[in-house]
Coordinates of C-alpha atoms and ligand atoms in Angstrom, one line a residue:
Chain A
X1 CA -26.4 12.2 5.4
X2 CA -24.0 9.3 6.0
X3 CA -21.1 11.6 5.1
X4 CA -22.0 14.1 7.7
X5 CA -22.1 11.5 10.4
X6 CA -18.7 10.1 9.3
X7 CA -17.1 13.5 9.3
X8 CA -17.9 14.0 12.9
X9 CA -16.1 10.9 13.7
X10 CA -12.7 11.3 12.1
X11 CA -11.4 13.0 15.2
X12 CA -12.5 10.0 17.2
X13 CA -10.7 7.7 14.7
X14 CA -7.5 9.8 15.1
X15 CA -7.8 9.7 18.8
X16 CA -7.1 6.0 18.8
X17 CA -3.7 6.6 17.2
X18 CA -0.4 7.3 18.9
X19 CA 1.4 10.5 17.9
X20 CA 4.6 12.2 19.0
X21 CA 3.9 15.8 17.9
X22 CA 7.0 17.9 17.2
X23 CA 5.5 21.0 18.8
X24 CA 6.1 24.2 16.9
X25 CA 7.7 22.5 13.9
X26 CA 4.9 21.5 11.6
X27 CA 6.2 19.3 8.8
X28 CA 3.6 20.5 6.2
X29 CA 2.9 24.2 5.3
X30 CA 0.4 25.8 3.0
X31 CA 1.8 28.7 1.0
X32 CA -0.1 31.9 1.7
X33 CA -2.7 32.4 -1.1
X34 CA -5.6 34.6 -2.0
X35 CA -7.8 32.0 -3.7
X36 CA -7.1 28.3 -3.3
X37 CA -6.8 26.1 -6.4
X38 CA -9.3 23.2 -6.9
X39 CA -6.7 20.7 -5.7
X40 CA -6.1 22.6 -2.6
X41 CA -9.8 22.8 -1.9
X42 CA -10.1 19.1 -2.6
X43 CA -7.7 18.5 0.3
X44 CA -10.3 19.7 2.8
X45 CA -12.3 16.7 1.8
X46 CA -9.7 14.2 0.7
X47 CA -7.1 14.3 3.5
X48 CA -7.8 11.2 5.5
X49 CA -7.0 13.0 8.8
X50 CA -9.0 16.1 7.9
X51 CA -5.9 18.3 8.5
X52 CA -7.0 20.9 5.9
X53 CA -9.8 23.3 6.5
X54 CA -11.2 26.4 5.0
X55 CA -10.9 29.6 7.1
X56 CA -13.5 32.3 7.1
X57 CA -11.6 34.2 4.4
X58 CA -12.0 31.2 2.1
X59 CA -8.3 30.2 2.3
X60 CA -7.0 26.7 3.1
X61 CA -5.2 26.2 6.4
X62 CA -3.5 23.1 7.8
X63 CA -3.2 21.7 11.3
X64 CA -0.8 18.8 10.8
X65 CA -1.1 17.3 14.3
X66 CA -3.3 14.3 13.2
X67 CA -1.4 13.8 10.0
X68 CA -0.7 10.1 9.1
X69 CA 2.1 11.1 6.6
X70 CA 0.3 9.3 3.8
X71 CA 1.5 11.8 1.1
X72 CA -1.8 12.4 -0.6
X73 CA -1.6 16.1 -0.3
X74 CA 2.0 16.0 -1.5
X75 CA 1.0 14.2 -4.6
X76 CA -1.8 16.7 -5.3
X77 CA -0.2 20.0 -4.3
X78 CA 3.6 19.9 -3.9
X79 CA 4.5 20.2 -7.6
X80 CA 2.4 23.4 -8.0
X81 CA 4.3 24.9 -4.9
X82 CA 1.0 25.3 -3.0
X83 CA 2.3 23.3 -0.1
X84 CA 5.7 22.5 1.3
X85 CA 5.9 18.8 2.5
X86 CA 8.6 17.2 4.6
X87 CA 8.8 14.2 6.9
X88 CA 8.7 15.0 10.6
X89 CA 12.0 14.8 12.4
X90 CA 13.1 11.2 13.1
X91 CA 10.9 9.6 15.7
X92 CA 8.2 12.3 15.6
X93 CA 4.8 12.1 14.0
X94 CA 2.4 9.2 13.8
X95 CA 3.5 5.9 15.4
X96 CA 1.4 3.0 14.2
X97 CA 1.1 0.1 16.7
X98 CA -0.3 -2.3 14.1
X99 CA 0.1 -0.6 10.7
Chain B
X1 CA 27.8 11.0 14.3
X2 CA 29.4 8.1 12.5
X3 CA 32.9 8.5 11.2
X4 CA 33.5 5.2 9.4
X5 CA 32.5 4.5 5.8
X6 CA 30.0 1.8 5.0
X7 CA 29.8 -0.6 2.1
X8 CA 26.2 0.2 1.8
X9 CA 23.5 2.5 3.4
X10 CA 19.9 1.4 3.2
X11 CA 17.3 4.1 3.6
X12 CA 14.1 2.7 5.2
X13 CA 13.4 -0.4 7.3
X14 CA 10.2 -1.6 5.5
X15 CA 9.9 -4.8 3.5
X16 CA 12.3 -3.9 0.7
X17 CA 14.9 -2.2 3.0
X18 CA 15.0 -5.1 5.4
X19 CA 15.4 -7.6 2.6
X20 CA 18.3 -5.6 1.1
X21 CA 20.0 -4.9 4.4
X22 CA 19.7 -8.6 5.4
X23 CA 21.0 -9.9 2.1
X24 CA 24.1 -7.7 2.2
X25 CA 24.8 -8.0 5.9
X26 CA 24.5 -11.8 5.9
X27 CA 27.1 -11.9 3.2
X28 CA 29.5 -10.0 5.4
X29 CA 29.1 -6.5 4.0
X30 CA 29.2 -3.5 6.3
X31 CA 25.7 -2.1 6.2
X32 CA 24.1 0.9 7.8
X33 CA 20.3 1.1 7.8
X34 CA 18.4 4.3 8.6
X35 CA 14.7 4.5 9.6
X36 CA 12.8 7.6 10.5
X37 CA 10.2 5.8 12.6
X38 CA 10.6 5.2 16.4
X39 CA 10.9 1.5 15.5
X40 CA 10.8 -0.3 12.2
X41 CA 7.2 -0.6 11.2
X42 CA 5.9 2.5 13.1
X43 CA 5.3 4.3 9.8
X44 CA 4.2 1.4 7.7
X45 CA 0.7 0.2 6.7
X46 CA -0.3 -2.9 4.9
X47 CA -3.5 -5.0 4.5
X48 CA -1.8 -7.4 5.0
X49 CA -1.1 -10.6 3.2
X50 CA 2.5 -11.9 3.2
X51 CA 3.6 -14.4 0.6
X52 CA 5.8 -17.1 2.1
X53 CA 7.9 -18.0 -0.9
X54 CA 9.5 -14.6 -1.3
X55 CA 10.4 -14.4 2.4
X56 CA 11.6 -18.0 2.4
X57 CA 14.2 -17.1 -0.2
X58 CA 15.6 -14.6 2.3
X59 CA 15.0 -16.3 5.6
X60 CA 14.2 -20.0 5.0
X61 CA 13.2 -20.8 8.6
X62 CA 11.1 -17.7 9.1
X63 CA 8.1 -19.8 10.3
X64 CA 10.0 -20.6 13.5
X65 CA 9.7 -17.2 15.0
X66 CA 8.1 -14.6 12.7
X67 CA 4.9 -13.0 14.0
X68 CA 2.4 -14.7 11.6
X69 CA -1.3 -14.2 12.2
X70 CA -3.3 -16.8 10.2
X71 CA -2.5 -18.9 7.1
X72 CA -5.0 -18.4 4.3
X73 CA -7.3 -21.2 3.3
X74 CA -10.1 -19.1 1.8
X75 CA -10.4 -16.2 -0.5
X76 CA -13.7 -14.4 -1.4
X77 CA -14.2 -11.8 -4.1
X78 CA -17.3 -9.7 -3.9
X79 CA -19.0 -7.4 -6.4
X80 CA -20.9 -5.0 -4.2
X81 CA -23.9 -2.9 -4.9
X82 CA -25.5 -0.8 -2.2
X83 CA -27.4 -3.7 -0.5
X84 CA -26.0 -6.9 -1.8
X85 CA -22.9 -8.8 -2.9
X86 CA -22.4 -11.2 -5.7
X87 CA -19.4 -13.3 -4.8
X88 CA -17.0 -16.0 -5.5
X89 CA -15.4 -18.1 -2.8
X90 CA -12.4 -20.3 -3.2
X91 CA -11.5 -22.5 -0.3
X92 CA -9.3 -25.5 -0.3
X93 CA -8.0 -27.8 2.3
X94 CA -4.8 -28.0 0.2
X95 CA -3.8 -24.7 1.8
X96 CA -3.6 -26.5 5.2
X97 CA -0.2 -27.7 4.2
X98 CA 2.9 -28.1 6.3
X99 CA 4.5 -24.9 4.9
X100 CA 1.5 -22.6 4.1
X101 CA 1.7 -20.3 1.1
X102 CA 0.2 -17.1 2.4
X103 CA -0.3 -15.5 5.8
X104 CA -1.9 -12.5 7.3
X105 CA 0.5 -10.3 9.2
X106 CA 0.5 -7.1 11.3
X107 CA 3.1 -4.9 9.8
X108 CA 4.4 -3.1 12.8
X109 CA 5.1 -6.4 14.5
X110 CA 6.4 -8.1 11.4
X111 CA 8.8 -5.2 10.6
X112 CA 10.2 -5.3 14.2
X113 CA 10.9 -9.0 13.8
X114 CA 12.5 -8.6 10.3
X115 CA 14.6 -5.8 11.7
X116 CA 15.9 -7.9 14.5
X117 CA 17.0 -10.5 11.9
X118 CA 18.8 -7.7 10.0
X119 CA 20.6 -6.7 13.2
X120 CA 21.5 -10.3 14.0
X121 CA 23.0 -10.6 10.5
X122 CA 25.3 -7.8 11.5
X123 CA 23.9 -4.6 10.1
X124 CA 23.8 -1.3 12.1
X125 CA 20.2 -0.1 12.3
X126 CA 19.5 3.4 13.4
X127 CA 15.9 4.4 14.0
X128 CA 14.5 7.9 14.7
X129 CA 16.7 9.1 12.0
X130 CA 15.3 10.8 8.9
X131 CA 17.6 11.0 5.9
X132 CA 17.3 14.5 4.6
X133 CA 19.5 14.5 1.5
X134 CA 21.7 12.3 -0.7
X135 CA 25.3 13.5 -0.9
X136 CA 27.0 13.6 -4.3
X137 CA 30.6 14.1 -5.4
X138 CA 31.5 16.6 -8.1
X139 CA 30.8 14.0 -10.9
X140 CA 27.3 13.3 -9.6
X141 CA 28.0 10.0 -8.0
X142 CA 26.0 9.3 -4.8
X143 CA 28.6 9.0 -2.0
X144 CA 26.4 9.0 1.1
X145 CA 23.6 10.7 3.0
X146 CA 22.8 13.5 5.3
X147 CA 20.4 13.0 8.2
X148 CA 18.5 15.2 10.7
X149 CA 21.0 14.1 13.4
X150 CA 24.0 16.2 14.2
X151 CA 27.0 15.5 12.0
X152 CA 27.8 15.7 8.3
X153 CA 27.7 13.2 5.5
X154 CA 27.7 9.5 6.3
X155 CA 29.7 7.9 3.5
X156 CA 29.0 4.6 1.7
X157 CA 29.9 3.0 -1.7
X158 CA 26.3 2.6 -2.6
X159 CA 22.9 3.8 -1.3
X160 CA 19.8 1.7 -1.5
X161 CA 16.7 3.8 -1.6
X162 CA 14.0 1.7 0.1
X163 CA 12.0 4.8 1.1
X164 CA 8.6 3.6 0.1
X165 CA 5.9 5.0 -2.2
X166 CA 6.2 8.5 -0.8
X167 CA 10.0 8.7 -1.2
X168 CA 11.1 12.2 -1.0
X169 CA 14.8 11.7 -1.4
X170 CA 14.8 10.1 -4.9
X171 CA 12.3 12.7 -6.2
X172 CA 14.1 15.7 -4.7
X173 CA 17.5 14.4 -6.1
X174 CA 15.8 14.2 -9.5
X175 CA 16.4 10.4 -9.8
X176 CA 12.7 9.9 -10.5
X177 CA 9.5 11.8 -10.8
X178 CA 6.9 12.2 -8.1
X179 CA 4.1 9.7 -8.6
X180 CA 1.2 11.2 -10.5
X181 CA -2.2 11.3 -8.7
X182 CA -3.6 8.7 -11.1
X183 CA -0.7 6.3 -10.4
X184 CA -1.2 6.1 -6.6
X185 CA -4.2 5.0 -4.5
X186 CA -5.0 6.3 -1.1
X187 CA -6.0 3.5 1.3
X188 CA -7.5 4.0 4.7
X189 CA -7.7 1.1 7.1
X190 CA -8.9 0.2 10.6
X191 CA -8.0 -2.6 13.0
X192 CA -11.1 -4.2 14.5
X193 CA -10.4 -6.4 17.5
X194 CA -12.5 -9.5 18.4
X195 CA -11.9 -12.7 20.4
X196 CA -10.1 -15.4 18.3
X197 CA -13.1 -17.8 18.6
X198 CA -15.5 -15.2 17.4
X199 CA -13.5 -14.6 14.2
X200 CA -13.2 -18.3 13.7
X201 CA -16.9 -18.7 14.0
X202 CA -17.9 -15.9 11.8
X203 CA -15.6 -16.9 8.9
X204 CA -15.9 -20.6 9.4
X205 CA -12.2 -21.1 10.4
X206 CA -10.4 -23.5 12.7
X207 CA -7.3 -22.8 14.6
X208 CA -4.9 -20.7 12.6
X209 CA -6.8 -20.8 9.4
X210 CA -7.5 -17.4 7.8
X211 CA -9.8 -15.9 5.2
X212 CA -9.6 -12.8 3.1
X213 CA -12.4 -10.9 1.4
X214 CA -11.8 -8.4 -1.4
X215 CA -14.7 -6.3 -2.7
X216 CA -15.3 -3.9 -5.5
X217 CA -18.3 -2.1 -6.7
X218 CA -20.5 0.8 -5.9
X219 CA -18.8 1.1 -2.5
X220 CA -16.1 3.2 -4.3
X221 CA -18.8 5.4 -5.8
X222 CA -17.5 5.2 -9.3
X223 CA -13.8 5.6 -8.4
X224 CA -11.2 3.0 -9.3
X225 CA -10.9 1.2 -6.0
X226 CA -11.0 -1.9 -3.9
X227 CA -12.1 -2.7 -0.3
X228 CA -10.7 -5.5 1.8
X229 CA -11.3 -7.4 5.0
X230 CA -8.5 -9.7 6.3
X231 CA -8.6 -12.0 9.3
X232 CA -5.8 -11.8 11.8
X233 CA -5.6 -13.9 14.9
X234 CA -7.6 -11.5 17.2
X235 CA -8.4 -8.7 14.8
X236 CA -9.7 -7.9 11.4
X237 CA -7.9 -5.5 9.1
X238 CA -10.5 -3.6 7.1
X239 CA -10.0 -0.9 4.6
X240 CA -10.6 0.7 1.2
X241 CA -8.4 2.4 -1.3
X242 CA -9.1 4.5 -4.5
X243 CA -6.9 6.4 -6.9
X244 CA -5.9 9.8 -5.6
X245 CA -6.9 11.5 -8.9
X246 CA -10.4 10.0 -8.4
X247 CA -10.6 11.3 -4.9
X248 CA -9.6 14.7 -6.0
X249 CA -12.1 14.9 -8.8
X250 CA -15.0 13.4 -6.8
X251 CA -14.1 15.1 -3.5
X252 CA -15.3 11.9 -1.7
X253 CA -13.9 11.7 1.8
X254 CA -11.9 8.5 2.5
X255 CA -13.2 8.0 6.1
X256 CA -16.8 8.3 4.9
X257 CA -16.1 5.6 2.3
X258 CA -14.6 3.4 5.0
X259 CA -17.6 3.9 7.3
X260 CA -19.9 3.1 4.4
X261 CA -18.0 -0.1 3.8
X262 CA -18.2 -1.0 7.5
X263 CA -21.9 -0.4 7.4
X264 CA -22.6 -2.4 4.3
X265 CA -25.1 -5.1 5.1
X266 CA -22.6 -7.7 3.8
X267 CA -19.8 -6.5 6.0
X268 CA -21.5 -5.3 9.2
X269 CA -22.1 -8.8 10.7
X270 CA -18.4 -9.7 10.5
X271 CA -17.2 -6.8 12.6
X272 CA -20.3 -6.5 14.9
X273 CA -19.2 -5.7 18.5
X274 CA -15.5 -5.2 17.6
X275 CA -13.2 -2.7 19.3
X276 CA -11.4 -0.4 16.9
X277 CA -7.8 0.3 18.0
X278 CA -6.2 2.1 15.1
X279 CA -7.0 4.1 12.0
X280 CA -4.3 4.3 9.3
X281 CA -3.7 5.8 5.9
X282 CA -1.1 5.1 3.2
X283 CA -0.5 5.3 -0.5
X284 CA -0.2 2.3 -2.8
X285 CA 1.6 2.5 -6.1
X286 CA -0.8 1.6 -8.9
X287 CA 1.0 2.7 -12.0
X288 CA 2.3 -0.7 -12.9
X289 CA 5.0 -1.4 -15.4
X290 CA 4.7 1.9 -17.2
X291 CA 5.4 3.8 -14.0
X292 CA 8.6 2.1 -13.1
X293 CA 11.4 4.7 -13.0
X294 CA 15.1 4.5 -13.6
X295 CA 16.2 1.8 -11.1
X296 CA 19.9 2.4 -10.7
X297 CA 22.6 5.0 -11.2
X298 CA 26.0 6.0 -10.1
X299 CA 26.2 5.0 -6.4
X300 CA 22.5 4.2 -6.0
X301 CA 19.6 1.7 -6.6
X302 CA 15.9 2.0 -5.8
X303 CA 13.8 -0.9 -4.6
X304 CA 10.2 -1.7 -3.6
X305 CA 7.3 0.8 -3.6
X306 CA 9.7 3.7 -4.2
X307 CA 10.3 2.1 -7.6
X308 CA 6.6 1.5 -8.1
X309 CA 7.2 -2.2 -8.0
X310 CA 3.7 -3.1 -6.9
X311 CA 1.2 -5.3 -8.6
X312 CA -2.1 -3.6 -8.1
X313 CA -4.1 -6.1 -10.1
X314 CA -3.1 -8.9 -7.7
X315 CA -2.8 -6.7 -4.7
X316 CA 0.8 -7.8 -4.2
X317 CA 3.4 -5.3 -3.0
X318 CA 5.4 -6.6 -0.1
X319 CA 6.6 -9.6 -2.0
X320 CA 7.8 -7.5 -4.9
X321 CA 9.4 -5.2 -2.3
X322 CA 11.2 -8.1 -0.6
X323 CA 12.3 -9.6 -3.9
X324 CA 13.6 -6.4 -5.4
X325 CA 15.5 -5.7 -2.1
X326 CA 17.0 -9.1 -2.1
X327 CA 18.0 -8.9 -5.7
X328 CA 19.5 -5.4 -5.3
X329 CA 21.5 -6.8 -2.3
X330 CA 22.7 -9.8 -4.3
X331 CA 23.7 -7.6 -7.3
X332 CA 25.6 -5.1 -5.1
X333 CA 27.4 -8.0 -3.4
X334 CA 28.5 -9.4 -6.8
X335 CA 29.8 -6.0 -7.9
X336 CA 31.7 -5.7 -4.6
X337 CA 33.1 -9.2 -4.8
X338 CA 34.6 -8.3 -8.1
X339 CA 36.1 -5.2 -6.4
X340 CA 34.4 -3.1 -9.1
X341 CA 33.2 0.4 -8.4
X342 CA 29.5 1.1 -7.7
X343 CA 28.9 2.9 -11.0
X344 CA 25.8 3.0 -13.1
X345 CA 27.3 0.5 -15.6
X346 CA 28.1 -2.0 -12.9
X347 CA 24.8 -1.6 -11.0
X348 CA 22.9 -2.3 -14.2
X349 CA 23.3 -5.9 -13.0
X350 CA 20.5 -5.2 -10.6
X351 CA 18.1 -4.5 -13.4
X352 CA 19.3 -7.4 -15.5
X353 CA 18.6 -9.7 -12.5
X354 CA 15.3 -8.1 -11.7
X355 CA 14.1 -8.4 -15.3
X356 CA 14.5 -12.1 -15.1
X357 CA 12.4 -12.4 -11.9
X358 CA 8.6 -12.6 -11.5
X359 CA 8.7 -9.0 -10.4
X360 CA 9.1 -7.4 -13.8
X361 CA 7.5 -10.3 -15.7
X362 CA 4.2 -9.9 -13.7
X363 CA 4.2 -6.2 -14.0
X364 CA 4.8 -6.5 -17.7
X365 CA 1.9 -8.9 -18.1
X366 CA -0.6 -6.3 -16.7
X367 CA 1.0 -3.2 -18.3
X368 CA -2.3 -2.0 -19.8
X369 CA -4.5 -2.7 -16.8
X370 CA -4.0 0.5 -14.8
X371 CA -5.0 2.8 -17.7
X372 CA -8.0 0.6 -18.6
X373 CA -9.4 0.5 -15.1
X374 CA -8.8 4.2 -14.7
X375 CA -10.5 5.3 -17.9
X376 CA -13.4 2.9 -17.4
X377 CA -13.9 3.2 -13.7
X378 CA -17.6 4.0 -13.8
X379 CA -18.4 0.9 -15.8
X380 CA -16.2 -1.5 -13.8
X381 CA -17.1 -0.1 -10.4
X382 CA -20.7 1.2 -10.7
X383 CA -22.5 -0.3 -13.7
X384 CA -21.3 -3.9 -13.7
X385 CA -21.8 -4.6 -10.0
X386 CA -25.3 -3.2 -10.1
X387 CA -26.1 -5.3 -13.2
X388 CA -24.6 -8.4 -11.6
X389 CA -26.7 -7.9 -8.5
X390 CA -29.9 -7.5 -10.6
X391 CA -29.0 -10.6 -12.6
X392 CA -28.4 -12.6 -9.5
X393 CA -31.6 -11.3 -7.9
X394 CA -33.6 -12.1 -11.0
X395 CA -32.2 -15.6 -10.9
X396 CA -32.9 -16.3 -7.3
X397 CA -36.2 -14.6 -6.6
X398 CA -39.1 -17.1 -7.1
X399 CA -42.0 -14.9 -7.9
X400 CA -44.2 -16.6 -10.5
X401 CA -42.6 -14.8 -13.5
X402 CA -41.6 -17.2 -16.2
X403 CA -37.8 -17.8 -16.2
X404 CA -37.4 -16.9 -19.9
X405 CA -38.9 -13.5 -19.3
X406 CA -36.4 -12.9 -16.4
X407 CA -33.4 -13.9 -18.5
X408 CA -34.5 -11.5 -21.2
X409 CA -34.8 -8.8 -18.6
X410 CA -31.3 -9.5 -17.4
X411 CA -29.8 -9.4 -20.9
X412 CA -31.5 -6.3 -21.9
X413 CA -30.5 -4.5 -18.6
X414 CA -26.8 -5.2 -19.5
X415 CA -27.3 -3.9 -23.1
X416 CA -29.3 -0.9 -22.0
X417 CA -26.6 0.1 -19.5
X418 CA -23.6 -0.3 -21.7
X419 CA -24.8 -1.0 -25.3
X420 CA -23.9 -4.2 -27.1
X421 CA -20.7 -2.5 -28.5
X422 CA -19.8 -1.2 -25.1
X423 CA -20.1 -4.6 -23.5
X424 CA -18.0 -6.3 -26.2
X425 CA -15.3 -3.6 -26.1
X426 CA -15.1 -3.7 -22.3
X427 CA -14.8 -7.5 -22.4
X428 CA -12.1 -7.4 -25.1
X429 CA -10.1 -4.7 -23.5
X430 CA -10.3 -6.4 -20.1
X431 CA -9.2 -9.7 -21.7
X432 CA -6.3 -8.1 -23.5
X433 CA -5.1 -6.2 -20.4
X434 CA -5.4 -9.4 -18.3
X435 CA -3.8 -11.7 -20.9
Ligands
FAD501 C1 -3.6 -0.6 2.9 C2 -2.6 -1.4 2.2 C3 -2.7 -2.8 2.0 C4 -1.7 -3.5 1.4 N1 -1.9 -4.8 1.3 C5 -0.9 -5.6 0.8 C6 -1.0 -7.0 0.9 O1 -2.0 -7.6 1.4 N2 0.0 -7.8 0.4 C7 1.1 -7.2 -0.1 O2 2.0 -7.9 -0.6 N3 1.3 -5.8 -0.2 C8 0.3 -5.0 0.3 N4 0.4 -3.7 0.3 C9 1.6 -3.1 -0.3 C10 2.8 -3.2 0.7 O3 2.5 -2.6 1.9 C11 4.0 -2.4 0.1 O4 4.2 -2.8 -1.2 C12 5.3 -2.6 0.9 O5 5.2 -2.2 2.2 C13 6.5 -1.8 0.2 O6 7.6 -2.0 1.0 P1 8.8 -0.9 0.9 O7 9.9 -1.4 1.7 O8 9.1 -0.6 -0.5 O9 8.2 0.4 1.5 P2 7.6 0.7 3.0 O10 7.2 -0.6 3.6 O11 6.7 1.7 2.9 O12 8.9 1.2 3.8 C14 9.5 2.4 3.6 C15 10.3 2.7 4.8 O13 11.2 3.8 4.6 C16 11.2 4.7 5.7 N5 11.6 6.0 5.2 C17 11.1 6.7 4.2 N6 11.8 7.8 4.0 C18 12.8 7.9 4.9 C19 13.8 8.8 5.1 N7 14.0 9.9 4.4 N8 14.7 8.5 6.2 C20 14.5 7.3 6.9 N9 13.6 6.5 6.7 C21 12.7 6.7 5.7 C22 9.7 4.6 6.1 O14 9.6 5.1 7.5 C23 9.4 3.2 6.0 O15 9.8 2.4 7.1 C24 -0.5 -2.9 1.0 C25 -0.4 -1.5 1.1 C26 -1.4 -0.8 1.8 C27 -1.1 0.7 2.0
SF4_502 S1 0.0 13.6 4.4 FE1 -2.0 12.6 4.3 S2 -2.8 12.8 6.4 FE2 -1.1 14.2 6.3 S3 -2.0 16.1 5.8 FE3 -1.4 15.2 3.8 S4 -3.2 14.2 3.1 FE4 -3.5 14.6 5.3

């Protein structure tokens, strides 16, 4: 119950932040897959910016616009090759005012 | 872009990078510092408590112009269950000293200030520049870096990797491993703004006095984690962090945990009516001594969070980062003063000096703690807080039941939940890890 309410609000949380999105050059990519691994599925819940979502074919997709560059998805899924992780180009991405 | 060769290149303008760049530049070395953010601090997140002693060793008169929020006179530790907290407060007027020991800071502002000092010391600081790769010569010596700006390699005698916990460069170059999910915590944090006087009133603080609250218990839902609430001048930093491995296995969502913490009856009154202006997420190295990677090599050293130099037990990171950065800078300066090359053998001096400092000694002291908390997280973060709360409630509620009966109930609740042997072994293991 509380979880559902909180999930609705993550977009509002991200809305408070400042971003300079590098349009058309996402810094994280998910490798095409048939069936996502448990870690990849976990990202749909664990990513603090809710960047990962399941599509209707049951595959995991990413929209990296709200990404806070924390690296959680990298630690969980880069070694297995399921995602490709880079920093955005210099100056782009999240810009914390307070941090 | 830049044709000249530098004595040193520092990657990152966080706590460790600024300390290293400042130390070297103020000794006359030719230093280039590269930072991917729009300004230093724009990518950085911290609670944040800043420890004066470690900064004083770098910039003795920092109190004159550093952006400090409040100096801490009170610390509270809370064991939380779903509706209560059992706590300890420590407050002392001794902390109202001429040169206070600990301050709260706001990282983006603090890093900008520190970076200005680095520039004033003579370093060249380039922001909006992501280093994409280390450059090596044929023998494997690091000789410089490539960036995402136009131009080729920027050369230097030595590269200081101050790239933080999520450092891509060191791991890609094979200098160290990527942190394992059980050796890093994911922390989420919000900034809650309130008028200065309201914060003073709610926490019982005068003027620039500050208070921090740290809380563990059922709030992390059985995961190894900690929540915190720090007073700044006109805002409260509030957050919670748990191990990434625990998040992955429980599938808990970090923002739901954060909201649950905000709504906890013990926390809610402190932030009532506040305006939230930022939501941030960052990793914290939690692996401790056993996770420290190789710290130096031919043409490079690694400092701060990138080297897992973070004391999770005491929630100290920025001071270990500053100290390792300073010591790396001093070691490099010594090697250079002798006109020796920046080889692995010569840069070993950095590790020798670091081993003698509180950084390694503290991490060594708690070397068994991360594993213990990790394997016992349900007991330490669910069972005990609930038992503590029941015990306190048994103690405080006056309800006509004889006291002896209530004490027996408390003891048997502990034994029932954990068994005598379990309690003893938890206590012994905790004592040994803490020792
Ligand atoms: C929520 C939270 C609360 C905390 N609370 C406390 C506290 O109260 N007290 C305390 O002492 N510590 C605390 N810490 C820990 C502390 O923040 C860190 O230990 C400290 O920031 C580490 O400093 P660093 O210089 O090693 O790394 P960072 O401060 O992370 O700096 C790394 C820098 O490198 C830059 N960078 C990375 N890669 C590149 C690249 N390829 N090219 C160019 N630039 C790059 C980044 O943009 C960044 O500026 C906390 C951490 C978190 C997340
Ligand atoms: S880096 Fe962090 S915020 Fe960005 S997509 Fe990965 S988990 Fe989400």
